[in-house]
Coordinates of C-alpha atoms in Angstrom, one line a residue:
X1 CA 7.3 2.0 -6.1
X2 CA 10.1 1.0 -3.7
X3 CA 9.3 -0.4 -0.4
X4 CA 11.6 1.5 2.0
X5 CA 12.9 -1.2 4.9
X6 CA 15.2 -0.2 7.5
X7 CA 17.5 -1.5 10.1
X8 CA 14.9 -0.5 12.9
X9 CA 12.0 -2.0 14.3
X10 CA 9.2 -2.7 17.2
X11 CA 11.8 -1.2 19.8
X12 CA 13.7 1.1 18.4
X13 CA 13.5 4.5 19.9
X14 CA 13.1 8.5 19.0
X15 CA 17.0 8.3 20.0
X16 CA 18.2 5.7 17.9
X17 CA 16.2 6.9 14.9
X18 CA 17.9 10.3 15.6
X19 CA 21.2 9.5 16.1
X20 CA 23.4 11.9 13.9
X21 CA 20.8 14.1 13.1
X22 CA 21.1 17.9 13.2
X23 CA 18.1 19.5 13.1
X24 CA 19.9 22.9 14.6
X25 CA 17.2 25.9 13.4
X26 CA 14.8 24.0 12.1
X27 CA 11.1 24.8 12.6
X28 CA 8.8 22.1 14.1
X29 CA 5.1 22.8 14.8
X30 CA 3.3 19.7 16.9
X31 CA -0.3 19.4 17.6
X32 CA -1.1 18.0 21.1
X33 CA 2.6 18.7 21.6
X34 CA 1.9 18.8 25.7
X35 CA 0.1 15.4 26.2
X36 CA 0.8 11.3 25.6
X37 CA 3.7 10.6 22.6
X38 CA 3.5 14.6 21.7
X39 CA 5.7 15.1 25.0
X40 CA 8.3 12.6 23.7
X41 CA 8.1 13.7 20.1
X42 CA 8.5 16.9 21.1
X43 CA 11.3 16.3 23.5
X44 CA 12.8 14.1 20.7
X45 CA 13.1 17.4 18.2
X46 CA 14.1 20.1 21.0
X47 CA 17.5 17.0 21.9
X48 CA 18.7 17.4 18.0
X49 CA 18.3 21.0 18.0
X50 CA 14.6 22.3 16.8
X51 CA 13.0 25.1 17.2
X52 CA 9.8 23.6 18.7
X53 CA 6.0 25.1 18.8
X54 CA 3.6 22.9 20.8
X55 CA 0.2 24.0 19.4
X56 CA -2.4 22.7 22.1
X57 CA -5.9 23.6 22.8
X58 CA -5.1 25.0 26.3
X59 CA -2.1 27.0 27.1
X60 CA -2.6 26.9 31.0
X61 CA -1.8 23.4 31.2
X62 CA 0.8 23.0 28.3
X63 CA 3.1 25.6 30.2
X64 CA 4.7 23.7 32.6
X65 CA 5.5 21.0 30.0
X66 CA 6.7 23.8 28.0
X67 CA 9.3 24.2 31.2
X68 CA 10.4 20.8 31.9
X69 CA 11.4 20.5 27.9
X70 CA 13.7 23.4 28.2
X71 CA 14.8 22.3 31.4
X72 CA 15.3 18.4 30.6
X73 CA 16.4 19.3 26.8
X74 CA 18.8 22.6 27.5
X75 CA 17.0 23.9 24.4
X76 CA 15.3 27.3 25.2
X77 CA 13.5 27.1 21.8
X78 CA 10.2 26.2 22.8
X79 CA 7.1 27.9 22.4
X80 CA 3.3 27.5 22.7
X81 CA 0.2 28.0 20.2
X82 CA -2.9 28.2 20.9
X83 CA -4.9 25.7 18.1
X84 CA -8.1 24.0 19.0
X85 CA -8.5 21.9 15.8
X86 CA -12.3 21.4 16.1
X87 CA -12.3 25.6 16.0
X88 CA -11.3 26.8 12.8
X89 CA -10.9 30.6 13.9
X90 CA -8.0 29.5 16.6
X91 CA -6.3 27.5 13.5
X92 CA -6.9 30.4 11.1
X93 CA -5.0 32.4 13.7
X94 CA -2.2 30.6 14.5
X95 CA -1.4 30.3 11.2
X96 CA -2.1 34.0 10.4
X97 CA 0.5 34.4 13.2
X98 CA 3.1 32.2 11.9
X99 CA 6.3 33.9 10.3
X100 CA 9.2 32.3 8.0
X101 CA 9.5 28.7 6.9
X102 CA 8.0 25.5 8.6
X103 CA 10.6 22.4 8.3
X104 CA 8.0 19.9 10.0
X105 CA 4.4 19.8 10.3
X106 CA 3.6 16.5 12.8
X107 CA -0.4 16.1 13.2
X108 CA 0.0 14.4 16.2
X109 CA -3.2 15.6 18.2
X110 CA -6.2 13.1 18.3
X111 CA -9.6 11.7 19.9
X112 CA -10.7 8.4 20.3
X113 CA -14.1 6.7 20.5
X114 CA -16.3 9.2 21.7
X115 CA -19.1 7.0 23.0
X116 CA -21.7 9.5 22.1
X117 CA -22.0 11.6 18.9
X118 CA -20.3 15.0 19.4
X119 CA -20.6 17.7 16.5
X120 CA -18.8 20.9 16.0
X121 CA -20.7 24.4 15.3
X122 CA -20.6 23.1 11.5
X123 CA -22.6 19.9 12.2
X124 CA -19.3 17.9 11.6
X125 CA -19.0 14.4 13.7
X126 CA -16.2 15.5 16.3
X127 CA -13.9 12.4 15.6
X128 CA -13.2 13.5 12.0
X129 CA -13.2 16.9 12.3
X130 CA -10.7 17.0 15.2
X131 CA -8.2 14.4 14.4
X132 CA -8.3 14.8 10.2
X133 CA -10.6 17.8 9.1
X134 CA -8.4 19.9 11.6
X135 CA -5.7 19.4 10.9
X136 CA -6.2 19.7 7.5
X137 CA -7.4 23.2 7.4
X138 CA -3.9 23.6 9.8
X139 CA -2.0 22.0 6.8
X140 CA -3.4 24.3 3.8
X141 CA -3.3 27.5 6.3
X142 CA 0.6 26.8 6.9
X143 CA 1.3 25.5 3.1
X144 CA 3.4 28.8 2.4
X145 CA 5.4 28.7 5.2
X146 CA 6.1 24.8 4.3
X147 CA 6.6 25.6 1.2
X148 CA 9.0 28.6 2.1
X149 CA 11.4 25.7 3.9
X150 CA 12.1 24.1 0.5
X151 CA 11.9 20.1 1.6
X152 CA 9.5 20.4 4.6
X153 CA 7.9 17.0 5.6
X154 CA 4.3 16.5 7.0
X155 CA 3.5 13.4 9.3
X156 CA 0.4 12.4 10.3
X157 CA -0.2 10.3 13.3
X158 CA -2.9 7.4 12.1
X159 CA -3.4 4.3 13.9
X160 CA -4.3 0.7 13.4
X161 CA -7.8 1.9 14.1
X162 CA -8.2 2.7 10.6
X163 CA -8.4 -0.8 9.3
X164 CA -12.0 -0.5 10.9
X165 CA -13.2 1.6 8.2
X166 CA -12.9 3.2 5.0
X167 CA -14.0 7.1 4.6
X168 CA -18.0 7.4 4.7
X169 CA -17.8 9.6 1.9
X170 CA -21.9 9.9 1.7
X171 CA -22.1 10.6 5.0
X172 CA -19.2 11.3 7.2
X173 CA -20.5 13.3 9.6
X174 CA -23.5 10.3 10.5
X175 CA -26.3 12.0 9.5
X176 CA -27.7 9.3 8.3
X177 CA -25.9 6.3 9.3
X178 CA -26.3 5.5 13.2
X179 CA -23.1 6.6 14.8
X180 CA -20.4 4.3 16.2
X181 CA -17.6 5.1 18.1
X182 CA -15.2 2.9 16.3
X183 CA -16.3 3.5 13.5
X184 CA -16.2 7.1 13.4
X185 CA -12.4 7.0 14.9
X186 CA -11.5 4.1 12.0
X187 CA -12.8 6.6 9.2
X188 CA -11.4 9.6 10.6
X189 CA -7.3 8.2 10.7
X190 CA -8.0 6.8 7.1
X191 CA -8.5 10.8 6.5
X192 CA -5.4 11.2 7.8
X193 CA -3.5 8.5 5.6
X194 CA -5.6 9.8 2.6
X195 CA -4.5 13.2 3.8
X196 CA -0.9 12.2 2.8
X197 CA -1.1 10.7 -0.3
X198 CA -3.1 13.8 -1.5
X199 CA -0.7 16.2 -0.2
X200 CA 2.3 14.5 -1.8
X201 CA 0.5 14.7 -5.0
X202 CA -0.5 18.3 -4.9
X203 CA 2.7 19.5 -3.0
X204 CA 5.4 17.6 -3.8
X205 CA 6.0 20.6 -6.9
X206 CA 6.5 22.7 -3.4
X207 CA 9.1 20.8 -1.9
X208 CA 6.7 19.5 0.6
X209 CA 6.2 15.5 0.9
X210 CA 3.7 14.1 3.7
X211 CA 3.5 10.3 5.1
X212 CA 1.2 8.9 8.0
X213 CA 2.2 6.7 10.5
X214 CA 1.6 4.3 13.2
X215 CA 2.9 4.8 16.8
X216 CA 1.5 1.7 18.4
X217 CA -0.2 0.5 21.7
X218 CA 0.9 3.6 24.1
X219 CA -0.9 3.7 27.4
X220 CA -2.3 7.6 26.9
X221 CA -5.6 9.1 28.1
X222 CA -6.5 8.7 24.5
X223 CA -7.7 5.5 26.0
X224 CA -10.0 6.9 28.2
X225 CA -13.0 6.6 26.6
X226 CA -12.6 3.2 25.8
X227 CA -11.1 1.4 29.7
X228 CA -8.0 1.7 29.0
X229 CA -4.9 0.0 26.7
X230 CA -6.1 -3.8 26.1
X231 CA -3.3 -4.7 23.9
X232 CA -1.0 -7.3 25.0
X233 CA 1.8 -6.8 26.9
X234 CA 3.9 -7.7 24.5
X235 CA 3.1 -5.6 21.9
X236 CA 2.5 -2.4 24.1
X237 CA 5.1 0.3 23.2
X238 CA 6.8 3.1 26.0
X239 CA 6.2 6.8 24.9
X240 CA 9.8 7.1 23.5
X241 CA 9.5 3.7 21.4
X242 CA 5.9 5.2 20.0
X243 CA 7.4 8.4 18.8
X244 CA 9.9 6.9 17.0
X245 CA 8.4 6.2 14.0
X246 CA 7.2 9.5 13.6
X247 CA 11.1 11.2 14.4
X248 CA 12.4 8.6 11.5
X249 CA 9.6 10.0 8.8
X250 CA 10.3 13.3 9.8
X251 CA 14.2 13.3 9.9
X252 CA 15.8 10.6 8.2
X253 CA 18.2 11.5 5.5
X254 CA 16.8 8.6 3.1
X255 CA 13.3 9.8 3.1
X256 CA 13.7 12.9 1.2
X257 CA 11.2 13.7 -1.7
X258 CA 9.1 10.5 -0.5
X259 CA 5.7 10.7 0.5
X260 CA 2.5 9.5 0.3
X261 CA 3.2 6.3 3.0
X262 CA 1.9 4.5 6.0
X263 CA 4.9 3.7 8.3
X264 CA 4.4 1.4 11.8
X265 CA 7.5 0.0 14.0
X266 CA 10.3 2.7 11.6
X267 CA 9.5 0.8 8.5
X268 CA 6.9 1.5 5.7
X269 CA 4.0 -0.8 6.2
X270 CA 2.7 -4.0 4.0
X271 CA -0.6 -3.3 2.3
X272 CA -3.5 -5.4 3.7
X273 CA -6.9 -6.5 1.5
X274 CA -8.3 -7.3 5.3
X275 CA -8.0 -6.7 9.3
X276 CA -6.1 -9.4 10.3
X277 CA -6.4 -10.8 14.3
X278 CA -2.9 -8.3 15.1
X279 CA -4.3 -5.0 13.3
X280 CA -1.2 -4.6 11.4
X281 CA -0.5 -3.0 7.7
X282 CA -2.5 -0.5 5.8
X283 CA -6.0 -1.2 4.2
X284 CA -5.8 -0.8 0.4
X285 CA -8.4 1.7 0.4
X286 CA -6.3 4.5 2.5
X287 CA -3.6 4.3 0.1
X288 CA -5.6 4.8 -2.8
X289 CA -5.4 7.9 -5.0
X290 CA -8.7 8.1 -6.2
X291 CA -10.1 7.9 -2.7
X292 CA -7.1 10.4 -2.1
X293 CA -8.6 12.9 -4.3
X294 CA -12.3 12.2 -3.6
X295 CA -11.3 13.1 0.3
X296 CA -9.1 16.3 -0.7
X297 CA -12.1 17.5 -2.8
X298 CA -14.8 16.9 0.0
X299 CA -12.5 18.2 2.8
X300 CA -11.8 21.5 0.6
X301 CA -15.7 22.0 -0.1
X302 CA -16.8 21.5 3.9
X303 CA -14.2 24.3 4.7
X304 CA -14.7 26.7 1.9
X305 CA -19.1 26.5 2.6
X306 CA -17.6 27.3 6.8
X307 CA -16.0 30.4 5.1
X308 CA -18.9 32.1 3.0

């Protein structure tokens, strides 16, 4: 397998990845669309053209973001949904709602380092179940309408955060093992890398191809549970720079019918055998298939015991 570089890098942002695309009635549905890097990714997709649904938890306070998008962008195409990704009725909804294709799914939503453990009505650790198990009930509730779009792309938003842990697949939900914040964030965005190369594999037959990626240090209140953004000044990232990588999975030319990746800084990343002191590259273990599989399987069972 090919390494894909590009001409891009650390600073590059969602308008130089996008420059010369067209994305002119295209579909894009983004998750925490109305808060931290989902304002710039989706203001990056409603400047080339896209038809743009922000699907947020609460629709009261994604409205007037909603506004300033149309106003700032000129693109009246942007809408709202109402998905709560640690409820599984509000996803099963909005995707019962959905009608015609879906170009771009971007699981951008997240949580980070809950300090104390949180469970959903299912007993599931709130960490994985928001920022992976969500969104991947979202992703098999939406799969016809991807696959009705004929080359539709998934992204996943990850984060260096994984390198601090594999998936738990005996006990993921710390039933047994004494919960940590890190921990539980690290396993739950190797989910979401996992996610990808398992969807590639299974979809790929459907036209639909998913990668992960990395959007870097961004000073969001996905920080707040942990004091803030300690990274160093130098290797912090504006909104516009974070979303870029995640515009140039989704939209460039030279990516189609490739999938199964881990992108950080708009290139695909260097597999690691360990966490090195500037949390860069992607473990081993979330690229691997069988690990891919294992997850798919679990995930799959946890959501079809919810339904009976």
């Amino acid at each position: 397998m090919t390494s894909i570089a590009t001409s891009f890098g650390f600073s590059s942002t969602t308008s130089d990845v996008t420059e010369g695309i067209d994305f002119t009635g295209k579909r894009v549905v983004i998750t925490g669309g109305a808060s931290g890097i989902g304002i710039e990714t989706a203001r990056a997709f409603a400047d080339i053209g896209a038809h743009v649904t922000l699907a947020v938890r609460n629709l009261a306070t994604a409205e007037p973001v909603a506004v300033e998008l149309r106003e700032s962008t000129g693109n009246e195409n942007i809408s709202l949904g109402r998905v709560d990704l640690a409820d599984l009725a509000s996803i099963a909804e909005f995707a019962e709602q959905w009608r015609g294709p879906l170009h771009v799914l971007v699981n951008n939503a997240g949580i980070m380092a809950l300090p104390e453990l949180q469970r959903t009505p299912e007993g599931w650790e709130m960490q994985f179940a928001t920022n992976y198990l969500g969104h991947f009930a979202l992703a098999t509730a939406l799969h016809g309408a991807l696959a009705e779009a004929g080359n539709a792309r998934i992204v996943s938003v990850s984060s260096s955060g994984h390198l601090f842990s594999p998936v738990l697949f005996d006990d993921p939900h710390f039933n047994f093992i004494p919960y940590d914040a890190l921990i539980a964030y690290g396993q739950s965005k190797t989910a979401s890398v996992l996610f990808a190369v398992a969807a590639t594999e299974r979809w790929a037959k459907d036209g639909i191809t998913s990668n992960a990626v990395m959007p870097g240090a961004i000073a969001t209140n996905l920080q707040r549970h942990t004091g803030g953004l300690r990274t160093p000044i130098e290797r912090q990232k504006t909104p516009q720079q974070g979303a870029a990588t995640t515009l140039y999975v989704a939209t460039a030319p030279g990516l189609e019918g490739i999938g199964g990746r881990y992108f950080e800084d708009v290139n695909e990343a260097r597999i690691v055998g360990s966490r090195g002191p500037d949390y860069t590259g992607v473990a081993s273990y979330a690229l691997d298939s069988t690990n891919a599989a294992r997850l798919w399987e679990l995930s799959a069972a946890l959501l079809e015991k919810r339904a009976a």
